[in-house]
DNA sequence: GTAATTGCAAATGGTTTGCATGTAA
DNA sequence: TTACATGCAAACCATTTGCAATTAC
């Protein structure tokens, strides 16, 4: 993840989607896409706006919202809300077999990604048993990360 | 779930929490508690307000919010937001071993609960491997329920 | 040329809060 | 009698939308 190949793939998917829908490749969209591809993961609209404005200071709030909605629709971005503040966006997984979920530290708000085939499989089994056709899922584990645990232990001493 | 025993248990936990914090047992709180215990699961603040007002028409919006925050804090309610509209509340599970998660139909918005020990265990394993101390988790599967699938099939015919 | 796109500001929806009044203990 | 609780309206925050001006194709 994060290499040129991934970006190319996602860029291609975006281009295809825009072509199919008759959408236009504008300067703002290109700037926001670049900020999104090159910025940190789990980025917010606000953070993205700051980065995009370094390229083009006239970019507006609503445009970033609209553009990220577009990215999500076409499948190159996925959104998560981890229960505090605003929605965060990340590059989409490249396929079902690459899907990842998150552990979120309630103290420092750091985010760790994990992938677990056992859970994915089990989930499918449950859905099938209940006659459910799965579209997507959200699996978030909240807790205290290793770092914050030792910081706490230190404080107590 | 839903039997008198469960309610008694939760009521006791609520009373204990209020006593400990020096909070008062008011008419509004009793009314809202009763509406929550006897109403449908996955209820919204709005729905709860309507029900509570059948008992006491002067109950305000903010009071229901504040009361359900109290219920959540003391552990008798748990909240979920399934991505559309407002937060929904349900009676808390009675222990870690009873924890359940949700399947949500994107078409009819029905909610199915499931419990899976394999997933719970696997989740713990992942957290431990990453040095994470788990506080809570959220596992939601979104898709199309059996009913809506057959309704779709019928439409196509 | 024309339909898509943008920026802005205003609107929205869910939730929280300040404050004067009411009430449980 | 004195905190705590309540109702109301206003504030808040993230997000969406209407619209006139702009721009890609």
XYZ file of C-alpha atoms (C1' of nucleotides) in Angstrom:
364
model
C 0.000 0.000 0.000
C 1.167 3.501 -0.774
C 3.302 2.531 -3.745
C 2.953 3.927 -7.232
C 1.232 0.799 -8.495
C -1.649 1.157 -6.045
C -2.120 4.802 -6.934
C -2.114 4.017 -10.645
C -4.718 1.345 -10.103
C -6.952 3.626 -8.116
C -6.398 6.488 -10.536
C -7.471 4.239 -13.374
C -10.580 3.202 -11.498
C -11.406 6.839 -10.819
C -10.864 7.829 -14.454
C -13.061 4.971 -15.649
C -15.831 5.924 -13.244
C -15.727 9.572 -14.235
C -15.751 8.700 -17.930
C -18.696 6.358 -17.463
C -20.679 9.005 -15.597
C -19.709 11.864 -17.875
C -17.908 13.678 -15.056
C -15.137 16.173 -15.682
C -11.503 16.106 -14.738
C -11.060 19.475 -13.101
C -8.050 21.095 -11.484
C -9.669 20.885 -8.056
C -10.408 17.189 -8.384
C -6.863 16.461 -9.499
C -5.453 18.500 -6.613
C -7.679 16.781 -4.049
C -6.892 13.350 -5.498
C -3.192 14.049 -5.228
C -3.570 15.282 -1.645
C -5.543 12.167 -0.821
C -3.111 9.748 -2.480
C -0.036 11.342 -0.942
C -1.366 12.354 2.467
C -1.604 10.257 5.609
C -4.208 7.552 5.944
C -7.390 8.076 7.961
C -7.419 11.702 6.928
C -10.311 14.081 7.611
C -11.974 16.536 5.234
C -10.474 19.388 7.222
C -6.945 17.996 6.973
C -7.414 17.278 3.304
C -8.641 20.815 2.707
C -5.502 22.258 4.283
C -3.296 20.075 2.097
C -5.268 20.765 -1.073
C -5.133 24.503 -0.405
C -1.350 24.391 -0.343
C -1.655 23.566 -4.048
C -4.656 25.742 -4.842
C -5.745 28.191 -2.186
C -9.160 28.766 -3.687
C -10.472 25.251 -3.066
C -13.648 25.305 -1.003
C -14.924 23.181 1.841
C -17.888 21.779 -0.036
C -15.738 20.729 -2.967
C -13.632 18.491 -0.741
C -16.779 16.917 0.674
C -18.223 16.416 -2.782
C -14.981 15.047 -4.173
C -14.535 12.541 -1.365
C -18.088 11.417 -1.794
C -17.194 10.787 -5.420
C -14.062 8.851 -4.419
C -16.119 6.718 -2.062
C -18.795 6.033 -4.667
C -16.290 4.931 -7.248
C -14.611 2.704 -4.710
C -11.162 4.261 -4.392
C -11.798 5.614 -0.887
C -13.524 4.213 2.137
C -14.893 6.167 5.050
C -14.852 5.442 8.753
C -16.131 7.263 11.739
C -14.384 6.148 14.877
C -16.823 7.750 17.261
C -15.030 10.996 17.952
C -15.181 13.947 15.584
C -15.474 13.796 11.823
C -15.372 11.011 9.262
C -11.954 9.778 8.200
C -11.022 8.553 4.732
C -8.479 6.017 3.551
C -7.459 4.416 0.274
C -9.760 1.498 -0.469
C -8.525 -2.060 -0.174
C -7.689 -3.503 -3.544
C -9.934 -6.532 -3.266
C -12.177 -8.490 -0.927
C -9.283 -10.692 0.084
C -7.335 -7.641 1.244
C -10.030 -6.123 3.411
C -8.811 -4.724 6.702
C -10.399 -3.542 9.930
C -9.251 -1.290 12.759
C -8.140 -1.136 16.347
C -8.518 2.359 17.804
C -6.733 3.591 20.914
C -9.165 5.547 23.055
C -6.301 7.434 24.674
C -3.986 8.572 21.896
C -6.431 7.922 19.047
C -3.869 5.979 17.074
C -5.278 3.513 14.581
C -3.909 0.051 13.876
C -5.113 -1.985 10.923
C -5.630 -5.710 10.973
C -6.769 -8.395 8.617
C -8.036 -11.721 9.812
C -9.196 -14.433 7.504
C -10.859 -16.451 10.281
C -13.126 -13.556 11.153
C -13.904 -12.788 7.526
C -14.869 -16.392 6.894
C -16.877 -16.724 10.073
C -18.729 -13.567 9.230
C -19.701 -14.931 5.847
C -20.926 -18.107 7.509
C -23.134 -16.180 9.917
C -24.590 -14.075 7.150
C -25.302 -17.130 5.031
C -26.962 -18.924 7.919
C -29.275 -15.948 8.365
C -29.956 -15.635 4.650
C -28.159 -12.323 4.475
C -26.339 -11.034 1.397
C -23.345 -9.055 2.676
C -22.588 -5.684 1.136
C -20.009 -4.412 3.574
C -19.030 -4.611 7.168
C -17.481 -2.581 9.902
C -15.383 -4.157 12.601
C -13.745 -1.826 15.063
C -11.980 -2.755 18.277
C -11.626 0.041 20.808
C -9.160 -0.055 23.673
C -5.801 1.083 24.947
C -2.706 0.578 22.828
C 0.542 -0.885 24.148
C 2.194 2.543 24.285
C -0.549 4.130 26.339
C -0.659 1.147 28.664
C 2.971 1.541 29.577
C 2.555 5.307 29.861
C -0.221 4.659 32.368
C 1.879 2.156 34.296
C 4.682 4.724 34.453
C 2.349 7.380 35.812
C 1.111 5.115 38.597
C 4.625 4.334 39.839
C -33.882 -10.757 27.129
C -36.989 -8.744 27.874
C -38.040 -10.795 30.904
C -38.644 -9.383 34.362
C -35.392 -10.782 35.689
C -33.299 -8.839 33.211
C -35.150 -5.639 33.982
C -34.710 -6.134 37.723
C -31.023 -6.689 37.241
C -30.616 -3.569 35.149
C -32.826 -1.564 37.463
C -30.637 -2.593 40.384
C -27.518 -1.587 38.498
C -29.068 1.776 37.676
C -30.133 2.370 41.290
C -26.673 1.469 42.548
C -25.026 3.839 40.076
C -27.337 6.700 40.955
C -26.828 6.155 44.668
C -23.065 6.074 44.242
C -23.090 9.323 42.244
C -25.634 11.068 44.450
C -28.131 11.295 41.588
C -31.862 11.571 42.190
C -34.716 9.271 41.283
C -37.093 11.639 39.570
C -40.445 11.061 37.938
C -39.003 11.753 34.486
C -36.171 9.291 34.947
C -38.551 6.588 36.110
C -40.850 7.249 33.166
C -38.017 7.165 30.645
C -36.569 4.018 32.218
C -39.924 2.296 31.976
C -40.359 3.380 28.358
C -36.871 2.087 27.597
C -37.351 -1.255 29.362
C -40.740 -1.918 27.814
C -40.264 -0.403 24.372
C -38.765 -2.032 21.283
C -35.037 -2.594 21.014
C -32.826 -0.305 18.911
C -35.027 2.614 19.837
C -34.167 6.230 19.033
C -34.375 9.260 21.319
C -37.273 10.548 19.255
C -39.241 7.303 19.606
C -38.465 7.148 23.289
C -39.643 10.726 23.744
C -43.000 9.896 22.151
C -43.436 6.915 24.458
C -42.335 8.762 27.565
C -44.710 11.599 26.788
C -47.644 9.205 26.777
C -46.923 8.863 30.487
C -45.894 12.438 31.176
C -46.472 14.954 28.429
C -44.142 17.539 29.886
C -40.950 15.542 29.353
C -38.443 17.436 27.237
C -36.120 16.451 24.476
C -32.945 17.217 26.358
C -34.028 15.156 29.331
C -34.309 12.028 27.212
C -30.836 12.661 25.804
C -29.431 13.243 29.264
C -31.175 10.225 30.722
C -29.986 7.877 28.024
C -26.490 9.170 28.442
C -26.839 8.247 32.099
C -28.131 4.775 31.205
C -25.183 4.261 28.888
C -22.664 5.443 31.475
C -24.007 3.126 34.126
C -23.953 0.242 31.690
C -27.638 -0.632 31.343
C -27.917 0.713 27.811
C -25.658 0.540 24.807
C -25.738 2.829 21.826
C -25.296 2.122 18.137
C -25.359 4.227 15.076
C -26.033 2.201 11.980
C -25.039 4.876 9.541
C -28.417 6.325 8.762
C -30.133 8.813 11.053
C -29.847 9.028 14.808
C -28.256 6.831 17.448
C -30.228 3.807 18.599
C -30.271 2.382 22.112
C -30.743 -1.144 23.391
C -30.607 -2.915 26.735
C -27.024 -3.807 27.530
C -25.831 -7.390 27.373
C -25.636 -8.919 30.795
C -21.997 -9.974 30.580
C -19.025 -10.251 28.229
C -19.996 -13.799 27.329
C -23.404 -12.602 26.133
C -22.150 -9.833 23.869
C -23.943 -9.572 20.558
C -23.381 -7.768 17.288
C -25.632 -6.765 14.390
C -26.577 -7.401 10.813
C -28.373 -4.447 9.251
C -30.506 -4.652 6.124
C -29.730 -1.684 3.891
C -33.137 -1.962 2.241
C -35.701 -2.375 5.023
C -33.387 -1.311 7.858
C -34.265 -4.349 9.918
C -31.681 -5.395 12.457
C -30.682 -8.957 13.282
C -28.521 -9.746 16.282
C -25.862 -12.417 16.346
C -23.358 -13.777 18.771
C -20.325 -15.711 17.658
C -17.787 -17.118 20.020
C -15.228 -17.813 17.304
C -15.154 -14.153 16.318
C -15.028 -12.959 19.925
C -12.092 -15.247 20.652
C -10.259 -14.384 17.456
C -10.707 -10.721 18.173
C -9.140 -11.114 21.601
C -6.237 -12.968 20.026
C -5.595 -10.182 17.530
C -5.731 -7.534 20.228
C -3.348 -9.479 22.433
C -0.904 -9.992 19.572
C -0.864 -6.229 19.008
C -0.549 -5.454 22.716
C -3.972 -3.898 22.801
C -6.243 -3.874 25.846
C -9.801 -4.162 24.560
C -12.466 -1.879 26.009
C -15.275 -2.505 23.554
C -15.888 -3.347 19.978
C -18.326 -2.750 17.202
C -19.034 -5.341 14.569
C -21.721 -4.543 12.057
C -22.536 -6.435 8.889
C -24.476 -4.506 6.287
C -26.345 -6.154 3.458
C -29.705 -7.326 2.165
C -31.870 -9.543 4.334
C -33.572 -12.697 3.086
C -36.954 -10.967 2.856
C -35.704 -8.097 0.746
C -33.786 -10.481 -1.502
C -36.920 -12.413 -2.377
C -38.850 -9.161 -2.781
C -36.233 -8.084 -5.306
C -36.376 -11.403 -7.135
C -40.174 -11.070 -7.343
C -39.906 -7.573 -8.811
C -37.538 -8.700 -11.542
C -39.884 -11.475 -12.705
C -22.753 26.369 -26.240
C -24.173 23.719 -22.629
C -24.058 20.844 -18.878
C -21.043 19.894 -15.121
C -18.472 22.138 -11.343
C -17.311 25.395 -7.963
C -17.375 28.634 -3.874
C -19.998 30.704 -0.808
C -23.265 31.087 2.580
C -27.286 29.358 4.364
C -29.756 25.249 5.732
C -29.910 20.810 7.881
C -29.906 17.068 11.349
C -28.471 15.200 15.434
C -26.854 16.332 19.786
C -25.290 19.378 23.625
C -25.432 23.316 26.658
C -26.592 27.709 29.460
C -29.681 29.330 32.326
C -33.691 30.352 35.065
C -37.012 27.562 37.367
C -38.512 23.480 39.729
C -37.940 19.592 42.958
C -35.896 15.432 45.595
C -33.624 14.471 49.614
C -32.336 24.242 52.168
C -29.350 23.126 48.746
C -27.680 20.512 45.166
C -29.381 18.144 41.480
C -32.764 17.988 37.546
C -35.614 19.957 34.050
C -37.479 22.546 29.963
C -36.641 25.646 26.708
C -34.193 27.836 23.302
C -29.947 28.758 21.566
C -25.513 26.882 20.357
C -22.799 23.402 18.257
C -20.607 20.421 14.866
C -20.304 17.803 10.816
C -22.305 17.657 6.601
C -25.371 18.993 2.691
C -27.577 22.079 -0.435
C -29.247 26.178 -3.402
C -27.623 29.251 -6.370
C -25.117 32.349 -9.271
C -20.756 32.397 -11.398
C -17.296 29.566 -13.707
C -15.220 26.093 -16.557
C -14.444 21.591 -19.141
C -15.564 19.400 -23.044
